[in-house]
Amino acid sequence: YNLARTKGRFEIFHVNKATKTAEAIEEDDLYKAVVEVTEKVGRKIENFIMSNSQVKGFIEKLRLTCESIDLKPFGFKSDPSYVETRASFDPIPGYQAKDLIHFKEFLDRITNMDAFMAFIGSLFDPDCKHEQYVWIYGDGRNGKSKIFDTIGAVLGKAMGSVSAPDSDHPGQFWTYNFYTKHLVLMREAENAKFINSGTFKSLVTRESVQVEKKYRDPKEIIIPARYIILGNKRPDIDPNDASGERLIYCEVAKPQKKDPFFKDRLMTEVDKFISACITTYEEKYQNGSILVDEKVKEKFLEDSKEHEIGVFHSLFQYHEGHTLEAGDVYRVLFEKYKLN
């Protein structure tokens, strides 16, 4: 193992030159290792034990002097680059979704299938610059978690799984959970509005955001990740504004019958699924963005409008010509939904 650092990142890495893989070393772990080594030496050489400030200085010197490498978060088996995670296979050129068996059962149940597959395929193009994200809506027990468990088995450390934030404005430590990731999966999203926050918009458009670990100084960095949200609700967003235009919205239906071996079956053809996604991406990525099914977007708009009308009628009796004071509307909404 050799120590190395990567351009544009703060970490120091163990690099295995035989496999061309690199593993980030947490600063806390590196600090402990330096202290442990110097304490052992200090038992033999008087007054050699470093102070805390000397340890920090040593780490900073190491950060500046060790070999610098270009590091990708993910690579296939034959990729000559240094990577953090390497797949055990190479993609099959030109493989089509229609040739899938086990994944096809899920793909037949998801709307915007081509855009979803193209998004997955885009993860494997280091030059892809789109600013889109995916929201998959479903009410549970529909297999979407198994799909991403399978994708996660391929991406390894390059994929992070976090809970979607409960509030509209994520906390100060939220971004630290995935700032080294290539794909971030946000599970069980109950809050349909957090995607309107400035933090999430900056993440999607790859603008600098504040990253902070507890008891560490915050840093302003760009996180080059992509985002998929698994929601129990539909997103609360205007699909016609800038954030809405970046949204790839999908709905997934429940399977006709439960398959206890579904994930095992998926793992047997995950290489073919990734290959089909890359093929779809090459077909659907045009002019800097992934083409989406406009019919899905139109239905999303229609369903959102019908939902709002339904909520209104569940709360108020409407009579033509009558008016309602804004304060009364506020009081009802606040009591019902605790909305401010």
Coordinates of C-alpha atoms in Angstrom, one line a residue:
Y1 CA 0.0 0.0 0.0
N2 CA 1.2 3.5 -0.8
L3 CA -0.3 6.7 0.5
A4 CA -1.7 9.1 -2.1
R5 CA -4.0 12.1 -2.3
T6 CA -6.4 13.0 -5.1
K7 CA -6.9 16.3 -6.8
G8 CA -9.8 18.3 -5.6
R9 CA -10.4 16.2 -2.5
F10 CA -9.3 16.4 1.1
E11 CA -8.7 12.8 1.8
I12 CA -5.5 10.8 1.9
F13 CA -5.7 7.4 0.4
H14 CA -4.2 3.9 0.7
V15 CA -3.5 2.9 -2.9
N16 CA -3.1 -0.7 -4.0
K17 CA -1.1 -0.3 -7.2
A18 CA -1.7 -3.9 -8.1
T19 CA -5.5 -3.5 -8.4
K20 CA -5.4 0.2 -9.0
T21 CA -7.9 0.8 -6.2
A22 CA -7.8 3.5 -3.5
E23 CA -9.4 3.6 -0.1
A24 CA -9.9 6.9 1.7
I25 CA -8.5 7.2 5.2
E26 CA -10.6 9.1 7.7
E27 CA -8.7 11.9 9.3
D28 CA -9.6 10.6 12.7
D29 CA -8.2 7.2 11.8
L30 CA -5.0 8.7 10.4
Y31 CA -4.6 10.9 13.5
K32 CA -4.9 7.8 15.7
A33 CA -2.4 5.9 13.6
V34 CA 0.2 8.7 13.8
V35 CA -0.3 9.0 17.6
E36 CA 0.1 5.2 18.0
V37 CA 3.3 5.0 16.0
T38 CA 4.9 8.0 17.7
E39 CA 4.0 6.7 21.1
K40 CA 5.7 3.4 20.3
V41 CA 8.8 5.3 19.1
G42 CA 8.6 7.6 22.1
R43 CA 9.0 4.7 24.4
K44 CA 12.5 4.2 22.9
I45 CA 13.6 7.7 22.1
E46 CA 13.1 10.2 24.8
N47 CA 10.9 13.3 24.1
F48 CA 9.9 12.1 20.6
I49 CA 6.1 11.9 21.3
M50 CA 4.3 14.5 19.2
S51 CA 1.9 17.0 20.6
N52 CA -1.6 17.3 19.1
S53 CA -0.5 20.3 17.0
Q54 CA 2.6 18.5 15.8
V55 CA 0.4 15.5 14.7
K56 CA -1.9 17.8 12.8
G57 CA 1.1 19.5 11.2
F58 CA 2.5 16.0 10.2
I59 CA -0.8 15.1 8.6
E60 CA -0.9 18.3 6.7
K61 CA 2.6 17.8 5.5
L62 CA 1.7 14.3 4.4
R63 CA -1.3 15.6 2.6
L64 CA 0.9 18.0 0.6
T65 CA 3.9 15.7 -0.1
C66 CA 2.4 12.3 -0.9
E67 CA 1.8 11.2 -4.5
S68 CA -1.2 12.9 -6.2
I69 CA -3.5 10.6 -8.3
D70 CA -6.4 11.1 -10.6
L71 CA -9.1 9.0 -8.9
K72 CA -12.6 8.0 -10.2
P73 CA -15.3 6.8 -7.8
F74 CA -16.1 3.8 -9.9
G75 CA -14.6 1.7 -12.7
F76 CA -15.3 -1.5 -14.6
K77 CA -13.0 -4.5 -14.6
S78 CA -10.7 -3.4 -17.5
D79 CA -10.7 0.3 -16.6
P80 CA -7.0 1.4 -16.4
S81 CA -7.8 4.3 -14.0
Y82 CA -7.4 4.4 -10.3
V83 CA -10.8 3.9 -8.7
E84 CA -12.4 3.6 -5.3
T85 CA -14.7 0.8 -6.3
R86 CA -14.1 -1.7 -9.2
A87 CA -16.7 -3.9 -10.7
S88 CA -16.0 -7.5 -11.4
F89 CA -17.3 -7.3 -15.0
D90 CA -17.1 -5.1 -18.1
P91 CA -20.3 -3.9 -19.8
I92 CA -21.7 -5.7 -22.8
P93 CA -21.8 -3.3 -25.8
G94 CA -25.2 -2.8 -27.3
Y95 CA -27.1 -4.9 -24.8
Q96 CA -30.9 -4.1 -24.9
A97 CA -33.4 -3.9 -22.1
K98 CA -35.7 -6.3 -24.0
D99 CA -33.2 -9.0 -23.5
L100 CA -33.4 -8.8 -19.7
I101 CA -35.5 -11.4 -17.7
H102 CA -35.5 -10.6 -14.0
F103 CA -35.1 -6.9 -14.2
K104 CA -37.7 -6.7 -16.9
E105 CA -40.4 -7.6 -14.4
F106 CA -39.6 -4.4 -12.5
L107 CA -39.0 -2.3 -15.5
D108 CA -42.5 -3.2 -16.9
R109 CA -44.0 -1.7 -13.7
I110 CA -42.2 1.6 -13.7
T111 CA -43.2 4.7 -15.7
N112 CA -40.5 6.7 -17.5
M113 CA -38.6 3.5 -17.8
D114 CA -36.2 4.7 -20.5
A115 CA -35.3 7.9 -18.6
F116 CA -34.8 5.9 -15.4
M117 CA -32.4 3.4 -17.2
A118 CA -30.6 6.3 -19.0
F119 CA -30.0 7.9 -15.6
I120 CA -28.5 4.7 -14.2
G121 CA -26.4 4.5 -17.4
S122 CA -25.2 8.1 -17.0
L123 CA -23.5 7.1 -13.7
F124 CA -20.9 5.2 -15.8
D125 CA -20.0 8.1 -18.1
P126 CA -17.4 10.3 -16.4
D127 CA -18.0 13.1 -18.9
C128 CA -21.7 13.3 -18.4
K129 CA -22.7 16.8 -17.2
H130 CA -26.5 16.6 -16.8
E131 CA -28.2 18.2 -13.7
Q132 CA -31.1 15.8 -13.5
Y133 CA -32.3 13.7 -10.5
V134 CA -34.9 10.9 -10.1
W135 CA -37.9 10.7 -7.8
I136 CA -39.5 7.3 -7.7
Y137 CA -42.9 7.3 -6.1
G138 CA -44.5 4.1 -4.7
D139 CA -46.3 3.0 -1.6
G140 CA -44.0 0.2 -0.6
R141 CA -43.5 -3.5 -1.2
N142 CA -42.9 -2.9 -4.9
G143 CA -39.3 -4.0 -5.2
K144 CA -37.6 -0.7 -5.6
S145 CA -35.4 -1.2 -2.6
K146 CA -34.2 -4.5 -3.9
I147 CA -33.3 -2.9 -7.2
F148 CA -31.0 -0.4 -5.5
D149 CA -29.6 -2.9 -3.1
T150 CA -28.5 -4.7 -6.3
I151 CA -27.1 -1.5 -7.9
G152 CA -25.4 -0.8 -4.6
A153 CA -23.7 -4.1 -4.6
V154 CA -22.0 -3.1 -7.9
L155 CA -21.2 0.5 -6.9
G156 CA -19.9 -0.4 -3.5
K157 CA -18.6 2.7 -1.6
A158 CA -19.3 4.9 -4.6
M159 CA -23.0 4.8 -3.6
G160 CA -24.3 6.3 -0.4
S161 CA -27.7 5.6 1.2
V162 CA -29.2 8.3 3.5
S163 CA -32.5 9.1 5.0
A164 CA -34.3 12.0 3.2
P165 CA -34.5 15.1 5.4
D166 CA -37.6 15.6 7.4
S167 CA -37.5 19.4 7.1
D168 CA -37.5 21.7 4.1
H169 CA -34.0 22.8 5.0
P170 CA -31.6 19.9 5.8
G171 CA -29.3 20.3 8.8
Q172 CA -25.7 21.5 8.7
F173 CA -24.2 18.0 8.9
W174 CA -26.5 16.3 6.3
T175 CA -24.2 16.8 3.3
Y176 CA -21.2 15.2 5.0
N177 CA -22.9 11.8 4.7
F178 CA -22.3 11.7 1.0
Y179 CA -19.7 14.2 -0.2
T180 CA -17.4 11.4 -1.4
K181 CA -20.2 9.5 -3.2
H182 CA -21.0 9.1 -6.8
L183 CA -24.7 8.2 -6.3
V184 CA -26.7 9.2 -3.3
L185 CA -29.9 7.3 -2.6
M186 CA -32.4 9.0 -0.3
R187 CA -34.9 6.5 1.1
E188 CA -38.4 6.8 2.5
A189 CA -38.9 10.5 1.6
E190 CA -41.9 11.7 3.6
N191 CA -41.2 15.4 3.1
A192 CA -42.1 16.3 -0.5
K193 CA -40.7 19.8 -0.3
F194 CA -37.0 19.5 0.6
I195 CA -36.1 19.3 -3.1
N196 CA -37.0 23.0 -3.2
S197 CA -34.3 23.9 -0.7
G198 CA -31.3 25.9 -1.7
T199 CA -29.0 23.1 -0.5
F200 CA -30.6 20.4 -2.6
K201 CA -30.6 22.7 -5.7
S202 CA -26.9 23.5 -5.2
L203 CA -26.2 19.7 -4.9
V204 CA -28.0 18.9 -8.2
T205 CA -26.4 21.8 -10.1
R206 CA -23.0 21.0 -8.6
E207 CA -22.5 24.3 -7.0
S208 CA -20.4 24.6 -3.8
V209 CA -22.1 23.6 -0.6
Q210 CA -21.0 23.6 3.0
V211 CA -19.8 20.3 4.3
E212 CA -19.3 19.9 8.0
K213 CA -18.4 17.0 10.2
K214 CA -19.2 17.2 13.9
Y215 CA -16.3 18.9 15.8
R216 CA -14.6 19.8 12.5
D217 CA -14.4 23.1 10.7
P218 CA -16.9 23.4 7.8
K219 CA -15.6 23.4 4.2
E220 CA -17.1 24.8 1.0
I221 CA -16.8 22.1 -1.8
I222 CA -18.6 20.9 -4.9
I223 CA -20.0 17.4 -4.5
P224 CA -20.0 15.7 -8.0
A225 CA -22.8 13.2 -7.0
R226 CA -26.2 12.3 -8.6
Y227 CA -29.4 11.7 -6.6
I228 CA -32.3 9.3 -6.6
I229 CA -35.1 9.7 -4.1
L230 CA -37.5 7.0 -3.1
G231 CA -40.6 8.7 -2.0
N232 CA -43.8 7.6 -0.2
K233 CA -45.4 10.8 -1.6
R234 CA -45.2 12.6 -4.9
P235 CA -42.8 15.5 -5.0
D236 CA -44.2 19.0 -4.2
I237 CA -42.7 20.9 -7.0
D238 CA -43.7 22.9 -10.1
P239 CA -42.5 20.7 -13.0
N240 CA -42.3 23.8 -15.2
D241 CA -39.7 25.8 -13.1
A242 CA -35.9 25.2 -13.2
S243 CA -36.0 22.5 -10.5
G244 CA -39.0 20.8 -12.1
E245 CA -37.3 20.7 -15.4
R246 CA -34.4 18.7 -13.9
L247 CA -36.8 16.1 -12.4
I248 CA -37.1 12.6 -13.8
Y249 CA -40.3 11.5 -12.2
C250 CA -41.2 7.8 -12.0
E251 CA -44.0 5.7 -10.4
V252 CA -43.7 2.1 -9.7
A253 CA -46.6 -0.3 -9.2
K254 CA -46.7 -3.4 -6.9
P255 CA -45.9 -6.8 -8.4
Q256 CA -48.7 -9.2 -9.0
K257 CA -47.1 -11.7 -6.5
K258 CA -44.3 -11.5 -4.0
D259 CA -41.0 -13.1 -4.9
P260 CA -38.8 -13.9 -1.8
F261 CA -35.9 -14.6 -4.1
F262 CA -36.3 -11.4 -6.2
K263 CA -32.9 -9.9 -5.1
D264 CA -31.1 -13.2 -5.7
R265 CA -32.5 -13.3 -9.3
L266 CA -31.5 -9.7 -9.9
M267 CA -27.9 -10.3 -8.9
T268 CA -27.6 -13.0 -11.6
E269 CA -28.0 -10.5 -14.4
V270 CA -26.9 -7.2 -12.8
D271 CA -24.1 -7.0 -15.4
K272 CA -26.6 -7.2 -18.2
F273 CA -28.9 -4.6 -16.5
I274 CA -26.0 -2.1 -16.2
S275 CA -25.1 -2.8 -19.8
A276 CA -28.7 -2.2 -21.0
C277 CA -28.8 1.1 -19.0
I278 CA -25.6 2.3 -20.7
T279 CA -27.1 1.4 -24.1
T280 CA -30.3 3.3 -23.2
Y281 CA -28.2 6.3 -22.0
E282 CA -26.3 6.5 -25.2
E283 CA -29.7 6.6 -27.1
K284 CA -31.5 9.0 -24.7
Y285 CA -28.8 11.5 -23.7
Q286 CA -29.1 14.5 -26.1
N287 CA -28.0 18.1 -25.8
G288 CA -26.8 17.7 -22.2
S289 CA -29.9 16.1 -20.7
I290 CA -31.8 12.8 -20.6
L291 CA -35.0 12.7 -22.6
V292 CA -38.1 12.1 -20.5
D293 CA -41.6 10.8 -21.3
E294 CA -43.7 14.0 -21.6
K295 CA -46.9 11.9 -21.0
V296 CA -45.6 11.0 -17.5
K297 CA -45.0 14.7 -16.8
E298 CA -48.5 15.6 -17.9
K299 CA -50.0 12.9 -15.8
F300 CA -48.0 14.1 -12.8
L301 CA -49.3 17.6 -13.3
E302 CA -52.9 16.4 -13.6
D303 CA -52.6 14.2 -10.5
S304 CA -51.1 17.0 -8.5
K305 CA -53.9 19.3 -9.4
E306 CA -56.6 16.8 -8.6
H307 CA -54.9 16.1 -5.2
E308 CA -54.9 19.8 -4.4
I309 CA -58.6 20.1 -5.3
G310 CA -59.4 17.0 -3.3
V311 CA -57.6 18.4 -0.2
F312 CA -59.5 21.7 -0.6
H313 CA -62.9 20.0 -0.7
S314 CA -62.0 17.8 2.3
L315 CA -61.4 20.9 4.4
F316 CA -64.0 23.4 3.1
Q317 CA -67.6 23.6 1.9
Y318 CA -67.6 25.6 -1.3
H319 CA -70.5 27.7 -2.3
E320 CA -70.4 29.9 -5.4
G321 CA -70.4 33.6 -4.5
H322 CA -69.2 33.1 -0.9
T323 CA -65.9 34.3 0.3
L324 CA -63.5 33.1 3.0
E325 CA -61.1 35.3 4.9
A326 CA -57.4 34.5 4.6
G327 CA -57.1 34.2 8.4
D328 CA -59.7 31.4 8.4
V329 CA -57.9 29.5 5.7
Y330 CA -54.6 29.8 7.6
R331 CA -56.2 28.6 10.8
V332 CA -57.7 25.5 9.2
L333 CA -54.5 24.5 7.4
F334 CA -52.4 25.1 10.5
E335 CA -54.7 23.0 12.7
K336 CA -54.8 20.2 10.1
Y337 CA -51.3 20.1 8.7
K338 CA -49.3 22.3 11.2
L339 CA -48.3 24.4 8.2
N340 CA -47.0 27.9 8.8

